[in-house]
C-alpha cells in the first residue's frame, strides 16, 4: 500500500513538474521515500550540482527484528513482482551494520548509501560504486544485456586504492565521502570522486560504476556502495515510461462518435422546435394535449425545451455506447486468434506470439514505418566462423557451411524426436547431427578420420553437458557457434606442423614450411589476439587458474595429457603426443556406442543422405565402412548407455567457455579450437594455448593494445615460447591492416614477392567474403627484435603516464608498433541472419512499409547486415551521414537532398507524380532508390530542432535508413520524431533492454523474445519469437484486424443510425412528442441482444482475403496504410445509407398502414422486424466470408427476436404500461400483409447497397476484391494468376517509364498499339522468368536510364 | 520406474499431493502455460535467483524425468514442456480456416437473384393490386365544417343532442362481411403523454387499481375525490358519436341495417386484457361502486351498453378506442355488417342514409370525422400501395438484371481482348488509353 503511494507520489511529481526532473536544486526527498524509513536523517544531501553520498551509519535494530520476522520466507517472495513497475523483488545482500553481516533485502528497499554485496550471476539492483571484488586484480565482469542488449562481458574496476586490499571492504570503517554527478541518463559517462577522511581524493569514472540491470559474471562476489537508487538509476532514466496507447482506428471512431453526438443534437433540436410549433397549433386541445396534473398547460417554448431532453433520452441509442463494449470483445477475439496462430509457434523456444496489449491489434494493419533493432532481432546474435584465408589460400570450409545450413532442420527434426524418446539421448544426439557428417567426410583415410571424429565428438558431448547449466550463455555456447568443422585441406597442412619448424637454427627446409608457419601463426593469432575470458563450465563460473602460473609448462602439459588419457578426449595425430598413449579401452567404446544409438533414433535418414552424397567422392568406401561399423556396434549401445550418462556428467578439460567482449572474438577462438589450437587460459601476464601439434604453449603477454574504433584493430605483444622472439599479432579491419603491411621485407626479394602475392590473393578473398555478407578481419603479425621492443616500450610508457592528450600519444604509440606487418590471412565471420529475415523484409517493403534499422553496432556491421537482409539493395544509392559538427551535418544533408532532387528530375515521370503528392515527396519504387546511413553522433545533430525537418525530408527520399551507434534514448527520439512529425503509424521491434524506450514510444512495440532477457518483451505490446513472424503478424493479422474492426465500427454506426432514425421519423407523425412506436423492452434488446452478436462475430471472423493470398501479395497491405476501409467519407456514406434505409424502413410500412386501424405498437412491430432483417442482411452483404458460425448467429438473432416477441407478447398482459405489446406479434404472424411488408421493406432498403457492391465487384474492383478471386482458384490456377498479377504490377511501372522515356526522346506520342504490345511482351517475359523478375526489370531499367552504378557518396568524416 | 525427481528439483512434491495437483496441472497445460519450472520459479525477467538458475532443468537429466513423466502422468513439477507444448491447436477454427461461403458480388453471380426477385415480385404485386381493387370501400365525411353539410348545425356546442342525417348512394353492392369504421384525422392519439394516460391494471379488473388509479392518468385520475373509472386521457376522449345506417329502398320506408356491436375488438383484448372489476353478482354498478365517470363522458362506464357481455370495461367500442392509433389519421372499427346469405349482397347498391348522433367535437383542432364502409379481403382493407410497390420493385430489379447482363457481356468482351479478367489491373487499361 505504501509502495503504491510512493509510486504515485513519485509519478505525480514527474507529472506536475516535467522541469523538476532537471531541476537539480530540489531536495532529494524521494530517495527517502524509497528507503525503508527511519533513515531520513541520513538521506544524501546535495551540494550544488553534485550529490554527496554518505554511507548509512545509523543502527536500526528494531528494523532488523522486523525484517528477520518478515523475511523468513524470503525464497517465496523472490518471484513476486511489485504490481506497478514489475521490478522483481530480488533479494540481495545489504550490509547490516548492527549484525556485522549482510542481510537479504528487497530491491525496493535499496537506498543511496547502502552497501551491497552481490554474488556471481546476480542482478545489480542500483547504480553503485565498485569497492571490492573477489578478483585479485580488482576486476568485476558484468553483462550489460539488460541495458544495451550486448550480451558480452564488460570489465569494471574497483575504485583505485581499494583494489589492493585482500579482504572485503569493511563498511564499518568506510569513512570516505563520495561526490558525483546528479542523476542523469547518460549510460556512457560517470564522473565523481571519492574523498577519504584525510581529504585525499580518488577519481571515479564509468569504469567504477555498476549499473542497475546488469548482471555480475565471472566474479565470485563484489561489494559496492549505492550512489543512485530507484528511479534515479541510469537504467530507469533511460526508460521514458510507458505510454497509454490508443489505436488510430479508435481515435477516428471517437471523432465519429462526436459527429454522432452532433447528429443527435440536431435531431433533438428538430424535435424540440417541431414540438414547439405543433404545440402552438394545438395548445388548447385538451383531447390529446394533456394538461399538467394541476390543470394548466405549459407554454410551447418550455415544452420544446423539455422535449429536447425527452428526445435525447429517446434517441440516445444513436451514440453507440455498446460500440465500445463490442470493440473490446472483438479485440479480445482477434487477440485470441493471433495467439492461436500456429505459424507463430517456435518449437525451439516453445513459445508463440504473446499479445500483451489488447487494444491496438488493428494498428498492426496500418504500419507505415518500421524501426528495427539489429542484433538479436534481425540476426541471431550468433557469430559463426565461416571461412578463412591463410597465406593466400582460401579455405572455404564447405562442410562448415553445410553444417550451418543443415543446422536449422536438424534441430527441428530433433525436436520432434524428443517427444517420443528419452530426453537424455536426444539431447546428446542434437549436437551430433553435423558431426556424423564429419565422420563420413573424413578425408585422410579411415584412421585419421576416426580420430578426428572422436575428438569432435568429445568436444561436442562435452559442450552438450556444459550447455546445460549455462542455458543463458546460449549466445556463446550454442553448438552452431562453437562447433566449427575444419576444412579438410587446411587440416592436411596441419599434419606438417612439427615443433622442429621453430628450431631457430634448423634451416634445412626453407620453402615448404613457410606456409605452414603462416598457418601456425595465423591460428595462434586467432587464439591469443583477443580479450577473451576463459572460464570453466562447471558451477562457480570463475576463471581457470592454473597452479603453474609461474611458468612450468611441462607440468601442466603432463596434467593435460593425463586428462586426455582419462577421458580420451584428444587423440592427436601428432606423433609427439600420441606416442604410446593409447586410450584405455572402455571409455572410447562408450563414445562410439552413442553413435549407433543416435543413428537408430534418427532412423538414419540424414545420415544416409549424407552418405549418398559423399559416395561421389573417393572417400565413399571409408565412410560406408564407418557406417557399417556403427551398425555393428549397435547392439552394444544399450548396455553402455549407463556409462554414457555417467560420463556426460563429468567435467571435461576442454569444456572451456569463452566469453568475449565482442562475439566475433569468441567465434575466432572457437575456430582456432576446432583446429586444435585451444586457448586454455588467460591471465594478465600469460596466455596458454594448447596447440595440438606443438603441445601447450605459454605465451608471455607483454602488452595488449585494445581495440578502438579509430584504429579499428587490436594487437597483442607476446614473447613466442618457441622462437623466443617478441611477436606482435594484430587483428583488424581489412582496410587498415592492408595499409600497414610492410612494403620492404627484410628477408629478401623472394619473400617480398611472396608477400605481395599473398596480399593480392587475400584482398581478392576479402572482397569475396564481403560480397557474401561476411564480417572480415585481417590477421597480421610482426616480429620485433628485443631492442626494438625495448625502444617502443619506453616510448609507450611515456605515453601511458602522460596526463595531457594521453589519448593521442597512445594512438601514436600504437601506430609505431603496428606497422610493417606481415599479412597472415583473413577470416570471414557470419553474423547469421535469422531465418526468413530477408524474405520478411522484402515482403514488408512491398507492403509499403518504410524500414529503419536502429542499432548500437558500428557502421560497417550495420551496413553489411542491411545488405544481407535486403534492407538495402546492391543497386541502391547509399548516402552516409557522418559528421562531427552540426553545421557540417546540415550542409551534407542539403547536398544530398539536392543531388536526390536532381536525380529525380532526370526521371520525368517522377516529377509529375511528385507534384500532386503531399509533402514530403515519396519516391516510387520504380524510381530512384536510396539508402541512408547515419551515425549516432550525427543523429544527435539531426535530431536537433533546426535540422529535424531537413532530416525527415531526406529520410523520406530513402527506402531504408540505417542508424548506427545509436543509444537507447536516441532510438526512442528517432521514433518519436517520425511519429509526431510525419503523423504516421510506427512500429518498433527489438529484443533487448536497449530497445525498451523505443518500443514504448512507437505506436506498436514488438518485443522479440530472444536471448537478451525479457525486458523488451515486458515493455512490448506484442512479443514474437522471431523476426520472420512479423510479416505474417502485419500482413495477415494486421490486415485482418484492421479491416475487421473498421468494418465493424462502421457497421455499428450504420446500425444505430438506421434503427434510431425509425424513431425519429415517427416523431413527425406524433407531434414530436417523443413517442416510440416500439415497446421499450424491444428497444433495449434490439441493440443489446438481437443485433449485437452478428457484428461481433463479423468483427472477429471476417476474412476478406485468405491468409495465403495476403502473404503472397504484400501490396494488399497498402489499403490498410491508407485506411481505405475507414475513411472520413466512408463514414458519411455509411450514415447516408443508414438514413436511406431507415427512411425506407419507416415509410414503406407507413404508406401501407396509412389510414388503417393499426395501433401504435402494432405499427412498430413490422418496423422492428423489417429493421432487424435489413440490419442483419446488410451484414451478410458486407461480409466477405460466411462460416457456419455467422449463419448460426444470424439465424439465432432472428429466432431470438421472434421468440422474445412471441413470449413477451403472450405473457405481458398488463405489464409495461404505456407500450403493452400484448398479442401483437401473434396477430401479425397470422397476417400475410405483415410478411409482405417485411419482405418489401427489406428489399427496397438493401437494394442500393447491394447494387453498389455488385457494380463495384464487376466494374471497379479494389485490389482486395480482385485478390479475393484467387481464393476460388485451384492451386495451379492461383500461382498462374499471382504471376500475372505481379507481372502486371511490374508491367505498369515499366510501361509507364518506357512510354514516357520514348515520348521524351522522340518528341511525339508513340502509337498506342505498339507501345501496348511492347508492354505486353515485356510483362510476359517477366512473368515467364519468375525467379529472375528483378533481373528482367533491371535490364529494362538500363535501357531507359543511362547509369545506375553503385555509388557511395558523402564524405565519411567531416 | 516412477522415480521422484530429486528433492532439490521439487522439494514439495509428495505422492498424495501429486495426485491432487495432477488435475491442476492438467488445467495449467490446457491453458498453455506449461513452463519448464516449479510453481515458484516462473521465468523472471531479471534472471531470477542465481542458485536456481544454475540448476535450470534443461539438461539431459531433466529431460530424463520428462521422459518418465510420459509414463507416470507427470510429477507435479514436470520440467520441460516437450510433450505438452504451447503449440496452438492446429484446428480449422483456431487457424481461421473454417469452410466459408465467400460471396463475391459480381454481375455474373448475382444476375439470377435480380431476375428471380423480378419474377416473384411482379406477380405478387399484381395479385395484391387486383385484390385491393376488388375491395369496395366508401367514405363519408360528416365533420360538418362546410355550411352545406347537414351536420353543420352540430358544430355549436349548444345543440344537444344533435342528430344529423347524411344521404349517400352505393353504386355497387358490397358482398360479404362489411366493416363499418369511423375515421378521425388530425387526431394525435399517438402523443406520448396521451398514450401513457391509462391504467392497464384498472382496465384488467384490478380492484385496488380501480379505486386508486395509476399516476399516469393525471389529470384525469380523480374527479371530485372519486377515482375515475376508466381513468386517463384516452378513456376521457372516447369517441361517442352514434352512427346508424339505413337503406332507402324502392319503397320510401327506410330499412335499418343491422349493425353488430360485438366482434370488433381483438379476442384477446376482450377476454384477457380487459376485465370488469370482480365482485358480487351481475350488477356492474355495484362493482364500479366508489368510482366516477370520466369528465367528458355522458354516462358512466357500466352504462355503455345494455348487454352485460359488452358493458363496463369489456365494451368493445371502448376496447377499440383504447387501442391507440399509430398515426394521426386513422380509422377504427365501429360495427360489423354480417353477410346474411350467399344470395343477397350484404349491402345492395342503392341509396342509404347515415344517422349521426353528433357528440364528438373535432373541428376546433381541424380534425375530420368520417364513416367508412368497407369489405375486406385476405389482406385486410383496401391498400393500393402494397401492390404497386411490389410491381415497382419487381420491375426495377428486373431492369437491373438486364443492365447487369449487358455489363457482363461487355466485360466478357473486354476480357477476351485483354486476355483474362483475373489479374487484370484496372489501371493498365487506362494507361493504354492514355498513350
XYZ file of C-alpha atoms in Angstrom, chain A residues 892-1229:
338
model
C 25.752 17.474 -46.007
C 22.073 16.874 -45.786
C 21.242 19.706 -48.108
C 23.849 18.474 -50.559
C 22.386 15.021 -50.576
C 18.915 16.405 -50.922
C 19.927 18.468 -53.892
C 21.535 15.532 -55.512
C 18.464 13.447 -54.924
C 16.241 16.070 -56.388
C 18.494 16.361 -59.409
C 18.333 12.646 -59.921
C 14.618 12.713 -59.621
C 14.260 15.368 -62.211
C 16.169 13.178 -64.576
C 13.287 10.781 -64.386
C 10.401 12.686 -65.881
C 7.531 10.672 -64.540
C 8.764 11.191 -61.033
C 8.201 14.887 -61.197
C 4.690 14.570 -62.413
C 4.000 12.129 -59.674
C 5.515 14.265 -57.030
C 3.588 17.341 -57.920
C 0.336 16.060 -56.607
C 1.862 14.150 -53.763
C 1.815 15.896 -50.444
C 4.936 16.964 -48.644
C 7.266 15.183 -48.192
C 7.616 13.619 -51.606
C 7.541 9.890 -51.656
C 9.675 8.407 -54.367
C 8.080 5.500 -56.139
C 9.607 2.100 -56.110
C 10.354 2.279 -59.735
C 12.332 5.440 -59.394
C 15.478 6.267 -57.593
C 16.279 4.101 -54.652
C 18.425 5.465 -51.962
C 19.577 4.318 -48.607
C 20.801 6.484 -45.798
C 23.304 5.570 -43.166
C 23.656 7.879 -40.219
C 25.915 7.515 -37.251
C 24.946 8.099 -33.677
C 26.815 11.324 -33.300
C 25.371 12.816 -36.438
C 21.974 11.584 -35.447
C 22.253 13.748 -32.396
C 22.686 16.789 -34.604
C 19.988 15.711 -36.952
C 17.548 15.330 -34.119
C 18.028 18.914 -33.067
C 15.153 21.249 -33.686
C 16.674 23.140 -36.583
C 17.680 20.141 -38.622
C 14.733 17.900 -37.889
C 12.728 18.943 -40.890
C 15.582 18.559 -43.273
C 16.441 15.220 -41.840
C 12.909 13.963 -42.220
C 12.714 15.218 -45.745
C 15.912 13.441 -46.520
C 14.764 10.220 -44.992
C 11.509 10.355 -46.856
C 13.522 10.006 -50.035
C 15.200 6.882 -48.849
C 13.687 3.482 -48.859
C 15.756 2.448 -45.909
C 17.594 4.264 -43.192
C 20.290 2.737 -41.048
C 21.206 4.447 -37.809
C 24.288 3.001 -36.261
C 25.848 3.662 -32.889
C 22.524 4.842 -31.611
C 21.862 4.958 -27.921
C 18.598 3.695 -26.498
C 17.395 7.210 -25.922
C 18.269 8.236 -29.453
C 16.331 5.323 -30.743
C 13.243 6.459 -28.949
C 13.800 10.023 -30.056
C 14.012 8.987 -33.672
C 10.783 7.091 -33.346
C 9.158 9.984 -31.587
C 10.329 12.386 -34.247
C 8.989 10.366 -37.108
C 5.796 9.602 -35.329
C 4.962 13.122 -34.344
C 6.202 14.996 -37.386
C 5.104 12.733 -40.181
C 1.903 11.656 -38.464
C 2.463 8.074 -39.371
C 1.932 4.782 -37.712
C 5.169 3.444 -36.361
C 6.222 0.073 -35.185
C 9.347 -0.634 -33.236
C 10.771 -4.072 -32.861
C 13.615 -5.027 -30.651
C 14.811 -7.710 -28.346
C 16.963 -6.079 -25.760
C 16.508 -3.722 -22.888
C 18.115 -1.057 -25.021
C 15.083 -1.147 -27.258
C 12.605 -0.703 -24.466
C 12.204 3.027 -24.744
C 11.831 2.794 -28.494
C 9.266 0.065 -28.111
C 7.302 2.146 -25.701
C 7.343 5.247 -27.816
C 6.232 3.666 -31.048
C 2.588 3.145 -31.841
C 3.220 -0.531 -31.638
C 6.114 -2.047 -29.825
C 7.110 -5.561 -30.598
C 9.486 -7.496 -28.466
C 11.478 -10.369 -29.796
C 11.805 -12.864 -27.035
C 15.330 -13.834 -27.713
C 18.418 -14.321 -25.713
C 18.597 -10.977 -24.089
C 16.240 -11.136 -21.242
C 12.612 -10.257 -21.034
C 12.673 -6.509 -20.718
C 11.798 -5.820 -24.310
C 9.024 -8.329 -24.109
C 7.751 -6.837 -20.901
C 7.610 -3.416 -22.439
C 6.175 -4.520 -25.735
C 2.657 -4.766 -26.989
C 3.307 -7.950 -28.843
C 6.079 -10.402 -28.331
C 7.195 -12.714 -31.058
C 9.993 -15.182 -31.081
C 11.472 -14.490 -34.469
C 11.580 -11.585 -36.824
C 10.083 -13.549 -39.658
C 6.833 -13.801 -37.788
C 6.464 -10.098 -38.131
C 5.455 -10.352 -41.753
C 2.534 -12.582 -41.010
C 1.622 -10.579 -37.961
C 1.411 -7.434 -40.024
C 0.364 -8.614 -43.441
C -2.220 -11.119 -42.374
C -3.332 -10.440 -38.851
C -2.766 -6.725 -39.069
C -4.742 -6.523 -42.257
C -7.494 -8.667 -40.900
C -7.716 -6.935 -37.580
C -7.825 -3.573 -39.224
C -10.399 -4.364 -41.862
C -12.482 -6.340 -39.470
C -12.576 -3.736 -36.814
C -13.063 -0.782 -39.096
C -15.863 -2.536 -40.924
C -17.401 -3.492 -37.669
C -17.234 0.044 -36.338
C -18.778 1.393 -39.498
C -21.439 -1.229 -39.303
C -22.138 -0.264 -35.752
C -22.620 3.347 -36.673
C -24.861 2.303 -39.501
C -26.853 0.019 -37.292
C -27.508 2.605 -34.646
C -28.336 5.386 -37.038
C -30.592 3.185 -39.119
C -32.528 2.000 -36.153
C -32.746 5.206 -34.209
C -33.919 7.142 -37.220
C -37.019 4.998 -37.325
C -37.962 6.567 -34.036
C -37.040 9.945 -35.341
C -39.226 9.703 -38.429
C -42.099 8.680 -36.263
C -41.809 11.950 -34.375
C -43.098 13.735 -37.446
C -46.361 11.848 -37.041
C -46.863 12.116 -33.331
C -46.448 15.816 -32.875
C -42.777 15.479 -31.924
C -43.957 14.242 -28.624
C -41.257 11.658 -28.130
C -43.460 8.629 -28.519
C -41.724 5.462 -29.510
C -43.774 3.071 -31.546
C -41.854 0.212 -30.073
C -42.228 -1.425 -26.797
C -39.219 -0.228 -24.898
C -38.017 -3.652 -23.945
C -37.671 -4.420 -27.596
C -35.972 -1.075 -27.992
C -33.425 -2.021 -25.400
C -32.955 -5.569 -26.532
C -32.758 -4.674 -30.170
C -29.282 -3.303 -29.708
C -28.362 -5.431 -26.783
C -29.398 -8.861 -27.938
C -30.888 -9.130 -31.368
C -28.225 -7.265 -33.299
C -25.201 -7.346 -31.054
C -23.751 -10.768 -31.697
C -23.553 -10.669 -35.502
C -21.304 -7.617 -35.708
C -19.055 -9.065 -33.045
C -18.780 -12.307 -34.943
C -18.234 -10.317 -38.083
C -15.501 -8.357 -36.358
C -13.785 -11.481 -35.168
C -14.179 -13.873 -38.057
C -14.475 -11.741 -41.155
C -11.877 -12.667 -43.726
C -11.787 -10.504 -46.769
C -8.818 -12.260 -48.296
C -7.282 -15.503 -47.224
C -4.016 -15.571 -45.332
C -2.161 -17.235 -48.191
C -3.061 -14.536 -50.652
C -2.222 -11.805 -48.189
C 1.201 -13.303 -47.714
C 1.668 -13.732 -51.430
C 0.632 -10.208 -52.236
C 2.032 -7.870 -49.613
C 0.801 -4.975 -51.732
C -2.636 -5.566 -50.322
C -1.364 -4.204 -47.029
C -1.310 -0.736 -48.509
C -5.046 -0.460 -48.250
C -4.698 -0.547 -44.500
C -1.954 2.046 -44.521
C -4.180 4.395 -46.415
C -7.020 3.496 -44.043
C -9.098 2.623 -47.055
C -11.570 0.634 -45.055
C -12.465 3.569 -42.891
C -12.046 6.956 -44.445
C -13.957 10.037 -43.429
C -16.182 9.794 -46.461
C -16.860 6.123 -45.846
C -18.365 7.143 -42.570
C -20.666 9.666 -44.159
C -21.632 7.298 -46.941
C -22.452 4.727 -44.340
C -24.535 7.268 -42.484
C -26.322 8.289 -45.642
C -27.085 4.701 -46.387
C -28.376 4.342 -42.861
C -30.631 7.337 -43.370
C -31.936 5.950 -46.600
C -32.572 2.557 -45.122
C -34.368 3.990 -42.135
C -36.476 6.150 -44.395
C -37.458 3.117 -46.424
C -37.973 1.062 -43.342
C -40.304 3.658 -41.921
C -42.194 4.917 -44.907
C -42.967 1.704 -46.700
C -44.951 0.451 -43.712
C -46.283 3.951 -43.225
C -47.833 4.045 -46.664
C -49.161 0.586 -46.251
C -50.744 1.184 -42.873
C -51.775 4.724 -43.572
C -55.384 5.404 -42.627
C -55.938 1.981 -41.242
C -56.992 0.873 -37.808
C -53.481 -0.112 -36.781
C -52.401 0.873 -33.322
C -49.052 2.289 -32.313
C -47.325 -0.851 -31.222
C -48.763 -2.962 -33.933
C -47.342 -0.402 -36.321
C -43.976 -0.629 -34.618
C -43.856 -4.372 -34.929
C -43.337 -4.642 -38.702
C -40.953 -1.719 -38.489
C -38.856 -3.559 -35.963
C -38.990 -6.805 -37.790
C -38.057 -5.241 -41.084
C -35.265 -3.285 -39.425
C -33.916 -6.466 -37.951
C -33.879 -8.165 -41.321
C -32.364 -5.147 -43.008
C -29.629 -4.788 -40.442
C -28.737 -8.452 -40.470
C -28.844 -8.837 -44.220
C -26.807 -5.708 -44.596
C -24.141 -7.529 -42.653
C -24.428 -10.501 -44.963
C -23.901 -8.243 -47.956
C -20.885 -6.669 -46.337
C -19.367 -9.966 -45.253
C -16.745 -11.425 -47.485
C -16.872 -14.837 -45.961
C -19.618 -16.523 -44.088
C -18.998 -19.563 -41.991
C -21.473 -21.646 -40.147
C -20.817 -19.505 -37.135
C -22.056 -16.445 -38.956
C -25.108 -18.335 -40.064
C -25.741 -19.665 -36.604
C -25.513 -16.245 -35.061
C -27.661 -14.533 -37.641
C -30.356 -17.162 -37.531
C -30.062 -17.193 -33.766
C -30.587 -13.451 -33.663
C -33.698 -13.662 -35.787
C -35.058 -16.542 -33.786
C -34.357 -14.833 -30.513
C -36.181 -11.766 -31.726
C -39.258 -13.704 -32.697
C -39.173 -15.848 -29.629
C -38.859 -12.856 -27.419
C -41.662 -11.026 -29.166
C -43.960 -14.023 -29.030
C -43.270 -14.929 -25.448
C -43.310 -11.389 -24.239
C -46.465 -10.726 -26.215
C -48.149 -13.721 -24.645
C -47.063 -13.148 -21.087
C -47.365 -9.445 -20.792
C -50.992 -8.663 -20.199
C -50.814 -5.543 -18.132
C -47.107 -5.097 -17.747
C -45.065 -2.368 -19.291
C -47.946 0.115 -19.115
C -47.781 2.546 -21.963
C -46.473 0.181 -24.577
C -48.130 -3.051 -23.843
C -47.215 -5.493 -26.600
C -49.883 -7.977 -25.700
C -50.603 -10.437 -28.501
C -49.428 -8.087 -31.211
C -46.787 -10.397 -32.624
C -49.212 -13.283 -32.640
C -51.748 -11.239 -34.522
C -49.148 -10.235 -37.040
C -47.800 -13.686 -37.525
